[in-house]
Amino acid sequence: MGVTLRLAHLSDIHFGGENKAAVAAAGEILRGGGFNLIVVTGDLTQFAEAPELEAAAHWLATLPEPRLVTPGNHDAPYMNWLERIFRPFARYERLIGPARIQQHLSPGLAVFGVNTARGAQPRLNWSKGQISRGQVEEAAAWLQTTDGDAVRILACHHPLTEMIGGPMTARVWGGDKAAEAFTEAKVDLVLSGHIHAPFAWPYAFGDKKTYAVGAGTLSVRERGVPPGFNVIEIEEQTIRVIAQGWTGSHFEPQRTWSLDRRG
């Protein structure tokens, strides 16, 4: 693959608590073009209230296609317990799009999105993630059927393994086994959010060429890192992850990771 693929990876916009200036500036960059795909890995809203979801849907509609959007734990209703338990992503699906899985396939690129968020689960902190064996098998099977030269990407909200030194945890049930399975399936990147801080590193399995990549937030809920998003540049031998940080007036590169691709 001689031509560079460029992806924009955003997460945790939290409409209802968004950084309005940063969101507007990010939109201008995305509308400027040059991206093969825009990926948003969940937490579009603060409480999944209808006005927040409507604002998120309106903003997404201003962005160029193609787009792939996964839900996060904040995209299940926070105030309505019954809806959160029995129909956690009904509002999201009505206004944003499919919650269970999302797929994108284009020359040189295959992306599969899964929902690691739950409206309710048998532990007190419902915001933490889960990924089932069925979800892993479905995603891995689909990605493995794609062109062997394509970049294979899994998108979800919660990091499957913990960010080293991160400002918070994801504690994904099934996450370590999922990370190992995706490495065996030769997935190149696993994109996530939730932590509100950018990161990139290899999973400690197999050939160590499957990389966890996290995007920051575009909300006012900063955790020691300015609002931001990732630009991902994919070449034949290298993947570059460029974390864009908000200065208060514009975005500029904050940190860059260079990741070796599989031979």
Coordinates of C-alpha atoms in Angstrom, one line a residue:
M1 CA 0.0 0.0 0.0
G2 CA 1.9 3.0 -1.3
V3 CA -0.7 5.7 -0.6
T4 CA -1.1 7.0 2.9
L5 CA -4.5 6.5 4.5
R6 CA -5.5 9.2 6.9
L7 CA -8.1 8.7 9.7
A8 CA -9.5 11.2 12.2
H9 CA -10.1 9.5 15.6
L10 CA -12.3 11.4 18.1
S11 CA -13.9 10.4 21.3
D12 CA -15.7 11.7 24.4
I13 CA -17.2 14.8 23.0
H14 CA -19.8 14.8 25.8
F15 CA -22.4 17.2 24.2
G16 CA -24.0 18.9 27.2
G17 CA -20.5 19.4 28.6
E18 CA -18.5 19.9 25.4
N19 CA -15.7 22.4 24.9
K20 CA -17.6 24.5 22.3
A21 CA -14.6 26.2 20.8
A22 CA -12.6 23.0 20.5
V23 CA -15.5 21.1 19.0
A24 CA -16.1 23.9 16.4
A25 CA -12.4 24.0 15.5
A26 CA -12.2 20.2 15.2
G27 CA -15.2 20.3 12.9
E28 CA -13.5 22.8 10.7
I29 CA -10.4 20.6 10.4
L30 CA -12.5 17.6 9.5
R31 CA -14.5 19.5 7.0
G32 CA -11.2 20.6 5.4
G33 CA -11.0 17.1 4.0
G34 CA -8.1 14.7 3.5
F35 CA -9.5 11.9 5.7
N36 CA -10.4 8.5 4.4
L37 CA -12.6 7.9 7.5
I38 CA -13.7 9.6 10.6
V39 CA -14.0 7.4 13.7
V40 CA -15.8 8.5 16.9
T41 CA -15.4 6.0 19.8
G42 CA -18.3 6.9 22.1
D43 CA -19.5 9.2 24.8
L44 CA -21.0 11.7 22.4
T45 CA -23.2 13.0 25.2
Q46 CA -23.1 13.7 28.9
F47 CA -26.4 12.1 30.0
A48 CA -27.9 10.8 26.8
E49 CA -30.7 13.3 27.1
A50 CA -32.6 14.0 23.8
P51 CA -31.2 17.5 23.3
E52 CA -27.6 16.3 23.8
L53 CA -28.1 13.5 21.3
E54 CA -29.8 15.9 18.8
A55 CA -26.8 18.3 19.2
A56 CA -24.4 15.4 18.6
A57 CA -26.4 14.2 15.5
H58 CA -26.4 17.7 14.1
W59 CA -22.7 18.1 14.5
L60 CA -21.9 14.7 13.0
A61 CA -24.1 15.6 10.0
T62 CA -21.9 18.6 9.3
L63 CA -18.8 16.3 8.9
P64 CA -17.8 14.6 5.7
E65 CA -18.5 10.9 5.1
P66 CA -17.5 8.1 5.6
R67 CA -17.9 8.0 9.4
L68 CA -18.0 5.2 11.9
V69 CA -19.5 6.0 15.3
T70 CA -19.6 3.7 18.4
P71 CA -21.5 4.4 21.6
G72 CA -20.1 4.8 25.0
N73 CA -21.3 4.4 28.6
H74 CA -22.5 8.1 28.7
D75 CA -24.7 7.4 25.7
A76 CA -27.1 5.3 27.8
P77 CA -29.7 7.4 29.7
Y78 CA -28.3 8.5 33.1
M79 CA -31.4 9.8 34.7
N80 CA -34.0 7.2 33.5
W81 CA -33.1 4.0 35.3
L82 CA -35.8 1.8 33.6
E83 CA -34.8 2.9 30.1
R84 CA -31.1 2.4 31.0
I85 CA -31.7 -1.1 32.2
F86 CA -34.1 -2.3 29.5
R87 CA -33.5 -0.1 26.5
P88 CA -30.1 1.5 27.1
F89 CA -29.3 2.5 23.5
A90 CA -32.8 3.1 22.0
R91 CA -32.4 6.9 22.1
Y92 CA -28.9 6.6 20.6
E93 CA -30.0 4.4 17.8
R94 CA -32.9 6.6 17.0
L95 CA -30.8 9.8 16.7
I96 CA -27.2 8.6 16.0
G97 CA -27.1 5.1 14.5
P98 CA -26.5 1.4 15.1
A99 CA -25.3 0.7 18.6
R100 CA -24.4 -3.1 18.5
I101 CA -22.0 -3.2 15.6
Q102 CA -20.7 -0.8 12.9
Q103 CA -18.7 -1.7 9.8
H104 CA -16.7 0.2 7.2
L105 CA -15.0 -1.4 4.3
S106 CA -13.1 0.5 1.6
P107 CA -9.9 -0.1 -0.5
G108 CA -7.1 -0.7 2.0
L109 CA -9.2 -0.3 5.1
A110 CA -11.5 -2.5 7.2
V111 CA -13.0 -1.2 10.5
F112 CA -15.4 -3.0 12.8
G113 CA -17.0 -1.3 15.7
V114 CA -18.4 -3.0 18.8
N115 CA -20.3 -1.7 21.8
T116 CA -18.3 -2.2 25.1
A117 CA -20.8 -0.1 27.1
R118 CA -23.7 -1.6 29.1
G119 CA -26.8 0.1 30.6
A120 CA -26.6 -2.2 33.6
Q121 CA -24.3 -4.9 34.8
P122 CA -23.7 -6.9 38.0
R123 CA -21.3 -4.4 39.6
L124 CA -21.8 -1.0 41.2
N125 CA -19.8 1.0 38.6
W126 CA -21.9 0.5 35.4
S127 CA -19.6 2.9 33.5
K128 CA -16.9 0.3 33.2
G129 CA -16.7 -1.8 30.0
Q130 CA -17.5 -5.4 28.9
I131 CA -16.8 -7.3 25.8
S132 CA -18.2 -10.8 25.4
R133 CA -16.7 -13.8 23.7
G134 CA -19.4 -13.6 21.0
Q135 CA -18.5 -10.0 20.3
V136 CA -14.8 -10.8 19.9
E137 CA -15.5 -13.8 17.7
E138 CA -17.9 -11.8 15.4
A139 CA -15.5 -8.9 15.0
A140 CA -12.4 -11.1 14.5
A141 CA -14.2 -13.3 11.9
W142 CA -15.4 -10.3 9.9
L143 CA -11.9 -8.6 10.0
Q144 CA -10.2 -11.8 9.0
T145 CA -12.4 -12.2 5.9
T146 CA -11.1 -8.8 4.5
D147 CA -8.3 -8.3 2.1
G148 CA -5.0 -9.3 3.7
D149 CA -3.4 -6.1 2.7
A150 CA -6.1 -4.0 4.3
V151 CA -5.5 -2.2 7.6
R152 CA -7.7 -4.0 10.1
I153 CA -9.1 -1.8 12.9
L154 CA -11.4 -2.6 15.8
A155 CA -13.2 0.4 17.3
C156 CA -14.8 0.5 20.8
H157 CA -15.3 2.9 23.6
H158 CA -13.3 1.3 26.5
P159 CA -9.6 0.4 26.3
L160 CA -9.4 -3.4 26.4
T161 CA -6.3 -3.2 28.6
E162 CA -5.5 -0.4 31.0
M163 CA -3.6 2.7 30.0
I164 CA -0.3 2.7 31.9
G165 CA -0.3 5.7 34.3
G166 CA -3.8 6.7 33.0
P167 CA -6.0 9.2 34.9
M168 CA -8.8 6.5 35.3
T169 CA -9.5 2.9 34.6
A170 CA -11.7 1.0 32.1
R171 CA -11.7 -2.4 33.9
V172 CA -13.2 -4.1 30.9
W173 CA -14.5 -7.6 31.7
G174 CA -13.1 -9.9 29.0
G175 CA -10.7 -7.2 27.8
D176 CA -7.4 -9.0 28.2
K177 CA -8.7 -12.1 26.4
A178 CA -10.2 -9.9 23.6
A179 CA -6.8 -8.1 23.2
E180 CA -5.1 -11.4 22.8
A181 CA -7.7 -12.7 20.3
F182 CA -7.4 -9.6 18.2
T183 CA -3.7 -9.9 18.2
E184 CA -4.0 -13.5 16.9
A185 CA -6.5 -12.3 14.3
K186 CA -3.8 -9.8 13.1
V187 CA -5.9 -6.7 13.8
D188 CA -3.6 -3.7 13.4
L189 CA -5.3 -1.1 15.7
V190 CA -7.8 -1.1 18.5
L191 CA -9.2 2.4 18.8
S192 CA -10.9 3.6 22.0
G193 CA -11.7 6.5 24.2
H194 CA -13.1 6.8 27.8
I195 CA -9.8 7.8 29.5
H196 CA -9.8 11.4 28.2
A197 CA -6.1 11.1 27.4
P198 CA -4.3 10.0 24.2
F199 CA -2.1 6.9 24.2
A200 CA -0.6 4.3 21.9
W201 CA 1.3 1.1 22.7
P202 CA 1.4 -2.6 21.6
Y203 CA -0.6 -5.3 23.3
A204 CA 1.8 -7.7 25.1
F205 CA 0.6 -10.7 23.1
G206 CA 1.9 -12.6 20.0
D207 CA 3.9 -10.6 17.6
K208 CA 3.2 -7.3 19.6
K209 CA 2.0 -5.7 16.3
T210 CA -1.5 -5.0 17.4
Y211 CA -1.7 -1.6 19.0
A212 CA -4.1 0.0 21.5
V213 CA -4.7 3.6 20.5
G214 CA -6.7 6.0 22.7
A215 CA -8.1 9.5 21.8
G216 CA -8.6 12.3 24.2
T217 CA -11.7 14.3 24.9
L218 CA -13.4 17.4 23.3
S219 CA -15.2 18.2 26.5
V220 CA -14.6 20.3 29.5
R221 CA -14.0 17.1 31.5
E222 CA -10.2 17.3 31.2
R223 CA -8.1 14.9 33.2
G224 CA -4.7 16.6 33.1
V225 CA -4.6 16.7 29.3
P226 CA -6.0 19.4 27.0
P227 CA -8.9 18.6 24.7
G228 CA -7.9 16.9 21.6
F229 CA -8.2 14.2 19.0
N230 CA -6.0 11.9 16.9
V231 CA -4.9 12.0 13.3
I232 CA -3.7 8.6 12.2
E233 CA -1.5 8.2 9.1
I234 CA -1.1 4.7 7.7
E235 CA 1.7 3.8 5.3
E236 CA 3.0 0.5 4.1
Q237 CA 5.4 -0.1 7.0
T238 CA 4.4 2.5 9.6
I239 CA 1.4 3.8 11.4
R240 CA 1.7 7.3 12.9
V241 CA -0.6 8.5 15.6
I242 CA -0.6 12.2 16.1
A243 CA -2.4 13.5 19.1
Q244 CA -3.7 17.0 18.4
G245 CA -4.0 19.2 21.5
W246 CA -6.2 22.3 22.0
T247 CA -4.2 25.4 22.9
G248 CA -7.3 27.6 23.6
S249 CA -7.3 29.0 20.1
H250 CA -6.2 26.2 17.7
F251 CA -5.1 22.6 17.6
E252 CA -1.4 21.7 17.3
P253 CA 0.5 18.3 17.5
Q254 CA 1.0 17.4 21.1
R255 CA 2.6 14.0 20.8
T256 CA 3.4 11.5 18.0
W257 CA 3.8 7.7 18.1
S258 CA 5.4 5.8 15.3
L259 CA 4.2 2.2 15.2
D260 CA 5.7 -0.6 13.0
R261 CA 3.2 -2.5 10.9
R262 CA 3.3 -6.3 10.4
G263 CA 5.5 -7.4 7.5

